Short mmCIF file of C-alpha atoms in Angstrom, two decimals:
data_model
loop_
_atom_site.label_atom_id
_atom_site.label_comp_id
_atom_site.label_asym_id
_atom_site.label_seq_id
_atom_site.Cartn_x
_atom_site.Cartn_y
_atom_site.Cartn_z
CA UNK U 146 -3.72 25.74 -0.41
CA UNK U 147 0.09 25.87 -0.05
CA UNK U 148 -0.27 25.17 3.67
CA UNK U 149 -2.38 22.12 2.80
CA UNK U 150 0.30 20.84 0.39
CA UNK U 151 2.91 21.27 3.11
CA UNK U 152 0.82 19.19 5.55
CA UNK U 153 0.32 16.50 2.88
CA UNK U 154 4.09 16.35 2.28
CA UNK U 155 4.82 16.13 5.99
CA UNK U 156 2.13 13.47 6.55
CA UNK U 157 3.60 11.43 3.66
CA UNK U 158 7.03 11.18 5.25
CA UNK U 159 5.54 10.40 8.67
CA UNK U 160 3.25 7.75 7.17
CA UNK U 161 6.15 6.04 5.39
CA UNK U 162 8.08 5.87 8.67
CA UNK U 163 5.07 4.46 10.52
CA UNK U 164 4.51 1.83 7.80
CA UNK U 165 8.15 0.73 7.86
CA UNK U 166 7.97 0.41 11.63
CA UNK U 167 4.59 -1.34 11.77
CA UNK U 168 5.02 -3.52 8.67
CA UNK U 169 8.78 -4.15 8.25
CA UNK U 170 9.99 -6.29 5.37
CA UNK U 171 11.08 -9.61 6.87
CA UNK U 172 13.13 -12.42 5.34
CA UNK U 173 11.32 -15.68 4.70
CA UNK U 174 11.98 -18.40 7.27
CA UNK U 175 14.05 -21.25 5.90
CA UNK U 176 11.89 -23.97 4.34
CA UNK U 177 8.71 -22.53 5.86
CA UNK U 178 5.62 -23.43 3.84
CA UNK U 179 3.74 -20.43 5.26
CA UNK U 180 3.50 -17.33 3.05
CA UNK U 181 5.60 -14.27 3.81
CA UNK U 182 3.44 -11.19 3.20
CA UNK U 183 5.77 -8.57 4.64
CA UNK U 184 7.10 -7.11 1.38
CA UNK U 185 3.66 -7.10 -0.23
CA UNK U 186 2.06 -5.53 2.86
CA UNK U 187 4.65 -2.78 3.04
CA UNK U 188 4.23 -1.92 -0.63
CA UNK U 189 0.43 -2.09 -0.48
CA UNK U 190 0.16 0.30 2.48
CA UNK U 191 2.48 2.81 0.84
CA UNK U 192 0.31 2.77 -2.27
CA UNK U 193 -2.80 2.91 -0.10
CA UNK U 194 -1.60 6.30 1.18
CA UNK U 195 -2.09 7.80 -2.29
CA UNK U 196 -5.43 6.05 -2.75
CA UNK U 197 -6.66 7.43 0.57
CA UNK U 198 -5.33 10.88 -0.30
CA UNK U 199 -7.14 10.80 -3.65
CA UNK U 200 -10.49 9.99 -2.05
CA UNK U 201 -9.84 12.67 0.58
CA UNK U 202 -9.37 15.13 -2.28
CA UNK U 203 -12.64 13.88 -3.82
CA UNK U 204 -14.37 14.67 -0.52
CA UNK U 205 -12.75 18.12 -0.52
CA UNK U 206 -14.14 18.83 -4.01
CA UNK U 207 -17.53 17.54 -2.87
CA UNK U 208 -17.43 19.82 0.20
CA UNK U 209 -16.60 22.86 -1.94
CA UNK U 210 -19.85 22.53 -3.89
CA UNK U 211 -22.10 21.02 -1.19
CA UNK U 212 -22.87 21.75 2.47
CA UNK U 213 -20.55 19.69 4.68
CA UNK U 214 -19.71 19.23 8.33
CA UNK U 215 -16.04 19.93 7.65
CA UNK U 216 -16.65 23.48 6.42
CA UNK U 217 -19.03 24.09 9.32
CA UNK U 218 -16.38 22.98 11.82
CA UNK U 219 -13.83 25.34 10.32
CA UNK U 220 -16.26 28.24 10.20
CA UNK U 221 -17.25 27.76 13.85
CA UNK U 222 -13.60 27.59 14.95
CA UNK U 223 -12.92 30.88 13.16
CA UNK U 224 -15.88 32.45 14.96
CA UNK U 225 -14.50 31.29 18.32
CA UNK U 226 -11.55 33.65 17.92
CA UNK U 227 -13.39 36.49 19.64
CA UNK U 228 -15.59 34.28 21.77
CA UNK U 229 -15.07 32.15 24.90
CA UNK U 230 -11.80 30.57 25.97
CA UNK U 231 -10.53 27.46 24.21
CA UNK U 232 -11.00 25.29 27.31
CA UNK U 233 -14.71 26.21 27.43
CA UNK U 234 -15.34 24.14 24.31
CA UNK U 235 -13.91 20.88 25.62
CA UNK U 236 -16.44 18.07 25.44
CA UNK U 237 -17.51 15.04 23.41
CA UNK U 238 -18.81 14.65 19.86
CA UNK U 239 -18.85 17.85 17.78
CA UNK U 240 -17.36 20.04 20.49
CA UNK U 241 -14.31 17.80 20.75
CA UNK U 242 -13.56 18.25 17.03
CA UNK U 243 -13.84 22.01 17.43
CA UNK U 244 -11.73 21.94 20.60
CA UNK U 245 -9.06 19.83 18.89
CA UNK U 246 -8.96 22.02 15.80
CA UNK U 247 -8.79 25.34 17.67
CA UNK U 248 -5.01 25.44 18.37
CA UNK U 249 -4.19 24.38 14.82
CA UNK U 250 -6.33 27.13 13.31
CA UNK U 251 -5.62 29.96 15.74
CA UNK U 252 -2.20 28.88 17.02
CA UNK U 253 -0.58 27.54 13.85
CA UNK U 254 -2.69 29.35 11.27
CA UNK U 255 -4.01 26.22 9.55
CA UNK U 256 -6.20 26.90 6.55
CA UNK U 257 -9.27 24.83 5.75
CA UNK U 258 -7.20 22.79 3.26
CA UNK U 259 -4.53 22.19 5.91
CA UNK U 260 -7.14 20.91 8.38
CA UNK U 261 -8.53 18.59 5.72
CA UNK U 262 -5.01 17.26 5.06
CA UNK U 263 -4.35 16.79 8.78
CA UNK U 264 -7.53 14.78 9.35
CA UNK U 265 -6.93 12.77 6.19
CA UNK U 266 -3.60 11.77 7.74
CA UNK U 267 -5.33 10.78 11.01
CA UNK U 268 -7.79 8.63 9.06
CA UNK U 269 -4.93 6.93 7.21
CA UNK U 270 -3.26 6.07 10.52
CA UNK U 271 -6.48 4.25 11.34
CA UNK U 272 -6.04 2.15 8.19
CA UNK U 273 -2.48 1.24 9.21
CA UNK U 274 -3.59 -0.01 12.63
CA UNK U 275 -6.57 -1.89 11.22
CA UNK U 276 -4.31 -3.46 8.58
CA UNK U 277 -1.85 -4.57 11.24
CA UNK U 278 -4.71 -6.01 13.31
CA UNK U 279 -5.92 -7.98 10.28
CA UNK U 280 -2.46 -9.19 9.26
CA UNK U 281 -1.57 -10.49 12.71
CA UNK U 282 -4.44 -12.95 12.36
CA UNK U 283 -4.76 -13.55 8.60
CA UNK U 284 -2.07 -15.86 7.24
CA UNK U 285 -3.19 -17.08 3.83
CA UNK U 286 -4.31 -15.38 0.65
CA UNK U 287 -8.09 -15.64 0.53
CA UNK U 288 -9.80 -14.99 -2.78
CA UNK U 289 -13.37 -14.32 -3.82
CA UNK U 290 -14.27 -14.12 -7.51
CA UNK U 291 -10.52 -14.22 -8.22
CA UNK U 292 -9.66 -11.19 -6.05
CA UNK U 293 -7.64 -11.08 -2.83
CA UNK U 294 -10.22 -10.24 -0.17
CA UNK U 295 -7.66 -8.82 2.25
CA UNK U 296 -6.59 -6.02 -0.05
CA UNK U 297 -10.01 -5.62 -1.63
CA UNK U 298 -11.60 -4.81 1.73
CA UNK U 299 -9.07 -2.05 2.34
CA UNK U 300 -9.84 -0.50 -1.05
CA UNK U 301 -13.56 0.02 -0.43
CA UNK U 302 -14.02 3.72 -1.28
CA UNK U 303 -16.68 4.46 1.35
CA UNK U 304 -14.18 3.71 4.13
CA UNK U 305 -11.67 6.22 2.75
CA UNK U 306 -14.17 8.88 1.68
CA UNK U 307 -15.64 9.42 5.16
CA UNK U 308 -12.38 8.96 7.08
CA UNK U 309 -10.42 11.45 4.98
CA UNK U 310 -11.98 14.76 5.95
CA UNK U 311 -12.04 17.29 8.77
CA UNK U 312 -14.62 15.75 11.08
CA UNK U 313 -15.59 12.92 13.39
CA UNK U 314 -15.16 10.16 10.79
CA UNK U 315 -11.35 10.33 10.78
CA UNK U 316 -11.04 10.35 14.55
CA UNK U 317 -13.52 7.54 15.21
CA UNK U 318 -11.87 5.35 12.56
CA UNK U 319 -8.46 5.91 14.14
CA UNK U 320 -9.87 5.34 17.63
CA UNK U 321 -11.51 2.02 16.77
CA UNK U 322 -8.41 0.92 14.85
CA UNK U 323 -6.23 1.58 17.91
CA UNK U 324 -8.76 -0.19 20.14
CA UNK U 325 -8.77 -3.45 18.20
CA UNK U 326 -5.03 -3.37 17.57
CA UNK U 327 -4.58 -3.04 21.33
CA UNK U 328 -7.15 -5.74 22.12
CA UNK U 329 -5.15 -8.20 20.01
CA UNK U 330 -2.30 -8.06 22.55
CA UNK U 331 -3.51 -6.32 25.70
CA UNK U 332 -0.44 -6.90 27.96
CA UNK U 333 1.96 -5.27 25.49
CA UNK U 334 -0.40 -2.66 24.02
CA UNK U 335 -2.49 -1.48 26.95
CA UNK U 336 -1.40 2.14 26.41
CA UNK U 337 -2.53 1.97 22.74
CA UNK U 338 -5.80 0.48 23.98
CA UNK U 339 -6.26 3.40 26.38
CA UNK U 340 -5.54 6.00 23.67
CA UNK U 341 -8.00 4.30 21.33
CA UNK U 342 -10.66 4.18 24.06
CA UNK U 343 -10.18 7.88 24.86
CA UNK U 344 -10.44 8.88 21.20
CA UNK U 345 -13.54 6.75 20.67
CA UNK U 346 -15.14 8.09 23.85
CA UNK U 347 -14.62 11.71 22.86
CA UNK U 348 -16.20 11.17 19.43
CA UNK U 349 -18.85 8.49 19.99
CA UNK U 350 -19.33 7.49 23.66
CA UNK U 351 -22.09 5.06 22.69
CA UNK U 352 -19.75 3.18 20.34
CA UNK U 353 -17.18 2.82 23.12
CA UNK U 354 -20.02 1.53 25.31
CA UNK U 355 -20.82 -1.15 22.73
CA UNK U 356 -17.19 -2.18 22.24
CA UNK U 357 -16.67 -2.49 26.00
CA UNK U 358 -19.76 -4.66 26.35
CA UNK U 359 -18.79 -6.74 23.30
CA UNK U 360 -15.26 -7.22 24.64
CA UNK U 361 -16.72 -8.44 27.91
CA UNK U 362 -18.93 -10.95 26.09
CA UNK U 363 -16.07 -12.10 23.88
CA UNK U 364 -13.67 -12.49 26.80
CA UNK U 365 -16.14 -14.33 29.02
CA UNK U 366 -17.38 -16.82 26.45
CA UNK U 367 -14.26 -17.35 24.34
CA UNK U 368 -11.17 -17.32 26.53
CA UNK U 369 -10.15 -20.81 27.63
CA UNK U 370 -8.03 -21.50 30.68
CA UNK U 371 -8.86 -18.18 32.34
CA UNK U 372 -10.27 -18.35 35.85
CA UNK U 373 -13.45 -16.65 36.96
CA UNK U 374 -11.38 -14.34 39.17
CA UNK U 375 -9.84 -12.62 36.14
CA UNK U 376 -13.20 -12.66 34.36
CA UNK U 377 -14.77 -10.95 37.40
CA UNK U 378 -12.09 -8.27 37.27
CA UNK U 379 -12.90 -7.69 33.59
CA UNK U 380 -16.58 -7.42 34.43
CA UNK U 381 -15.89 -4.85 37.17
CA UNK U 382 -13.66 -2.78 34.85
CA UNK U 383 -16.31 -2.83 32.13
CA UNK U 384 -19.06 -1.95 34.65
CA UNK U 385 -17.04 1.01 35.97
CA UNK U 386 -16.38 2.24 32.43
CA UNK U 387 -20.04 1.91 31.47
CA UNK U 388 -21.12 3.82 34.57
CA UNK U 389 -18.68 6.58 33.66
CA UNK U 390 -19.94 7.13 30.11
CA UNK U 391 -23.61 6.16 30.21
CA UNK U 392 -24.88 9.74 30.66
CA UNK U 393 -22.94 10.83 27.57
CA UNK U 394 -24.50 7.93 25.67
CA UNK U 395 -28.02 9.07 26.51
CA UNK U 396 -27.19 12.64 25.57
CA UNK U 397 -25.67 11.58 22.23
CA UNK U 398 -28.78 9.66 21.15
CA UNK U 399 -31.12 12.35 22.42
CA UNK U 400 -32.77 10.31 25.19
CA UNK U 401 -33.64 11.64 28.64
CA UNK U 402 -32.35 9.37 31.42
CA UNK U 403 -35.56 9.53 33.48
CA UNK U 404 -37.69 8.85 30.41
CA UNK U 405 -35.52 5.84 29.56
CA UNK U 406 -35.93 4.35 33.05
CA UNK U 407 -39.70 4.83 32.95
CA UNK U 408 -40.54 4.04 29.32
CA UNK U 409 -37.52 2.29 27.83
CA UNK U 410 -35.55 3.31 24.75
CA UNK U 411 -37.64 4.89 22.01
CA UNK U 412 -35.66 6.52 19.21
CA UNK U 413 -38.51 7.05 16.74
CA UNK U 414 -38.31 10.82 17.30
CA UNK U 415 -34.64 10.78 16.19
CA UNK U 416 -35.57 8.76 13.12
CA UNK U 417 -38.22 11.31 12.12
CA UNK U 418 -35.76 14.17 12.59
CA UNK U 419 -33.08 12.54 10.42
CA UNK U 420 -35.49 11.43 7.68
CA UNK U 421 -36.52 14.98 6.87
CA UNK U 422 -33.69 15.52 4.37
CA UNK U 423 -33.95 14.93 0.64
CA UNK U 424 -32.21 11.57 0.98
CA UNK U 425 -34.40 10.54 3.91
CA UNK U 426 -36.47 7.41 4.31
CA UNK U 427 -39.45 6.86 6.57
CA UNK U 428 -38.04 3.97 8.60
CA UNK U 429 -40.43 4.28 11.52
CA UNK U 430 -42.90 1.94 9.81
CA UNK U 431 -40.23 -0.67 8.96
CA UNK U 432 -39.56 -3.82 10.95
CA UNK U 433 -36.18 -4.09 12.69
CA UNK U 434 -34.71 -6.49 10.06
CA UNK U 435 -35.77 -4.04 7.32
CA UNK U 436 -34.15 -1.18 9.21
CA UNK U 437 -30.87 -3.07 9.61
CA UNK U 438 -30.85 -4.13 5.94
CA UNK U 439 -31.51 -0.52 4.90
CA UNK U 440 -28.66 0.69 7.08
CA UNK U 441 -26.14 -1.88 5.84
CA UNK U 442 -26.95 -2.41 2.17
CA UNK U 443 -28.90 0.53 0.81
CA UNK U 444 -28.94 2.41 -1.48
CA UNK U 445 -29.08 -0.24 -4.23
CA UNK U 446 -29.29 1.79 -7.45
CA UNK U 447 -33.11 2.03 -7.49
CA UNK U 448 -33.16 4.31 -4.40
CA UNK U 449 -29.76 5.98 -4.79
CA UNK U 450 -29.83 9.67 -3.75
CA UNK U 451 -27.82 11.34 -6.52
CA UNK U 452 -24.47 10.47 -8.09
CA UNK U 453 -22.82 9.72 -4.73
CA UNK U 454 -25.60 7.22 -3.97
CA UNK U 455 -25.09 5.47 -7.32
CA UNK U 456 -21.37 5.08 -6.63
CA UNK U 457 -22.06 3.74 -3.14
CA UNK U 458 -24.57 1.28 -4.64
CA UNK U 459 -21.75 -0.60 -6.36
CA UNK U 460 -20.03 -1.04 -3.00
CA UNK U 461 -23.29 -2.10 -1.34
CA UNK U 462 -23.86 -4.81 -3.95
CA UNK U 463 -20.37 -6.13 -3.25
CA UNK U 464 -20.99 -6.08 0.52
CA UNK U 465 -24.28 -7.91 0.04
CA UNK U 466 -22.55 -10.60 -2.05
CA UNK U 467 -19.75 -11.21 0.45
CA UNK U 468 -22.29 -11.31 3.30
CA UNK U 469 -24.35 -13.95 1.52
CA UNK U 470 -21.19 -15.94 0.75
CA UNK U 471 -20.20 -15.69 4.41
CA UNK U 472 -23.57 -17.08 5.52
CA UNK U 473 -23.48 -19.92 2.98
CA UNK U 474 -20.01 -20.94 4.20
CA UNK U 475 -21.26 -21.41 7.77
CA UNK U 476 -20.75 -17.89 9.06
CA UNK U 477 -23.27 -18.08 11.90
CA UNK U 478 -21.72 -21.25 13.33
CA UNK U 479 -18.28 -19.69 12.95
CA UNK U 480 -19.34 -16.71 15.07
CA UNK U 481 -20.65 -19.01 17.81
CA UNK U 482 -17.38 -20.96 18.04
CA UNK U 483 -15.13 -18.00 17.21
CA UNK U 484 -12.44 -16.66 19.49
CA UNK U 485 -12.26 -13.41 21.45
CA UNK U 486 -11.44 -11.19 18.46
CA UNK U 487 -14.19 -12.67 16.28
CA UNK U 488 -16.90 -12.37 18.92
CA UNK U 489 -15.85 -8.86 19.98
CA UNK U 490 -15.73 -7.63 16.38
CA UNK U 491 -19.06 -9.17 15.42
CA UNK U 492 -20.99 -8.08 18.52
CA UNK U 493 -19.58 -4.55 18.21
CA UNK U 494 -20.60 -4.43 14.56
CA UNK U 495 -24.10 -5.86 14.92
CA UNK U 496 -25.00 -3.93 18.09
CA UNK U 497 -23.93 -0.56 16.68
CA UNK U 498 -25.68 -1.39 13.40
CA UNK U 499 -28.97 -2.24 15.14
CA UNK U 500 -28.81 0.95 17.21
CA UNK U 501 -27.93 3.26 14.32
CA UNK U 502 -30.36 1.55 11.95
CA UNK U 503 -33.24 2.76 14.10
CA UNK U 504 -32.31 6.42 13.73
CA UNK U 505 -30.49 6.67 10.37
CA UNK U 506 -33.56 7.47 8.29
CA UNK U 507 -31.35 9.66 6.13
CA UNK U 508 -29.46 7.49 3.64
CA UNK U 509 -26.58 9.95 3.59
CA UNK U 510 -26.15 9.62 7.34
CA UNK U 511 -26.44 5.83 7.12
CA UNK U 512 -23.73 5.68 4.42
CA UNK U 513 -21.40 7.74 6.59
CA UNK U 514 -22.06 6.05 9.93
CA UNK U 515 -21.88 2.44 8.79
CA UNK U 516 -18.33 3.02 7.52
CA UNK U 517 -17.27 3.34 11.18
CA UNK U 518 -18.06 -0.30 11.99
CA UNK U 519 -18.37 -2.16 8.66
CA UNK U 520 -14.66 -2.96 8.69
CA UNK U 521 -15.22 -5.04 11.86
CA UNK U 522 -17.64 -7.29 9.99
CA UNK U 523 -15.20 -7.52 7.08
CA UNK U 524 -12.62 -8.81 9.55
CA UNK U 525 -15.02 -11.55 10.71
CA UNK U 526 -15.66 -12.55 7.08
CA UNK U 527 -12.01 -12.85 6.12
CA UNK U 528 -11.22 -14.61 9.42
CA UNK U 529 -13.71 -17.32 8.43
CA UNK U 530 -11.97 -17.79 5.08
CA UNK U 531 -8.56 -17.90 6.73
CA UNK U 532 -9.57 -20.36 9.47
CA UNK U 533 -10.90 -22.72 6.82
CA UNK U 534 -7.59 -22.42 4.97
CA UNK U 535 -5.72 -23.13 8.20
CA UNK U 536 -7.76 -26.29 8.77
CA UNK U 537 -6.95 -27.48 5.25
CA UNK U 538 -3.27 -26.65 5.74
CA UNK U 539 -3.06 -28.55 9.03
CA UNK U 540 -4.73 -31.57 7.41
CA UNK U 541 -2.15 -31.55 4.59
CA UNK U 542 0.73 -31.21 7.06
CA UNK U 543 -0.51 -34.11 9.17
CA UNK U 544 -0.97 -36.26 6.09
CA UNK U 545 2.53 -35.38 4.95
CA UNK U 546 4.01 -36.26 8.34
CA UNK U 547 2.28 -39.62 8.28
CA UNK U 548 3.92 -40.32 4.94
CA UNK U 549 7.31 -39.27 6.37
CA UNK U 550 7.67 -36.49 3.81
CA UNK U 551 8.58 -33.82 6.37
CA UNK U 552 11.94 -33.96 8.12
CA UNK U 553 12.26 -33.37 11.90
CA UNK U 554 13.15 -29.70 11.39
CA UNK U 555 9.68 -29.11 9.97
CA UNK U 556 7.85 -30.19 13.13
CA UNK U 557 7.14 -26.62 14.15
CA UNK U 558 5.01 -25.77 11.11
CA UNK U 559 1.73 -26.60 12.81
CA UNK U 560 2.63 -24.62 15.94
CA UNK U 561 3.52 -21.65 13.71
CA UNK U 562 -0.17 -21.31 12.85
CA UNK U 563 -1.29 -21.05 16.49
#
């Protein structure tokens, strides 16, 4: 326990330094009508550290009294002490978590609590990079039912609960956060993009496959002024990457490559395996829309598996409401005309959701897995709100210029939005 407290203390000071570097407090530009969020962002992220830590502690208490992957990982690492060499366990998915944790447990003597604290810190780094990705594109304060959507999305407990423990959730959240932060400025952040891709590959190769394909679609159909030569290079890079990881993808979803080529993709056997638990659902008889809805928005109180399911139901109701609001505000048309980031985020989200919905017959697994990609859809939602605010702002600025209200020094306000 004392070792865990030491790791928490160390991660606190590191996190504060990272926040100050990523989200520095900036002075407001003279006479700029655009909001300056820097001080609020810095303060919010520093408070978010304690919120994330609290929900990580809640998961720790949950794991003490219930079977959990985190305790299984630690137990297996302990058993490796007299077994094969450390390098023999290198691989993707579960084996990568065990391989990564081995030197901390056997080299540095980390206790179970210390490993939980370490992975909670890794998950929080994911929130910092996602927050920075959001803030670079979201300018205005966007409210729903009187609440600031930007901050509200980052307070959803399911995101913190599953990314704050010793396991794949923390790593995949950090990996995807690095990926999209890097995609927002590829020339200057290509090394962050590579690190994010490597992390995502080692945890969920199939998710990296989807993000690569989605990035290709987003780049090809959204980027203006880019010649087909560069687009062809992007296609070749994506094709090479897909060829490199496709075998791991098949292995992860439990599909034989030869069977796939002969019969196509049939994951009903995985659905039956995962629906055998007490919180399982027989999804094999559902239509695809029902499967996707179940994955994204259930449980909804009436089918909640225990106290955890009831708590998650509140969040699912909120997600259902914001999704309906998004659709009513022209969300589908927005996706079609959206830029690279919007298309990549949405296609990554919807493709992973459709794939996982077909095998996540266990509600507990669905709750955990959807937290890995739900934040991408939340970005698309808030981007819609912000783009509509930008359009209104530009209209007001143009009207003001026509009335000669703005002085010549203010002519750069419209360009500041682009």
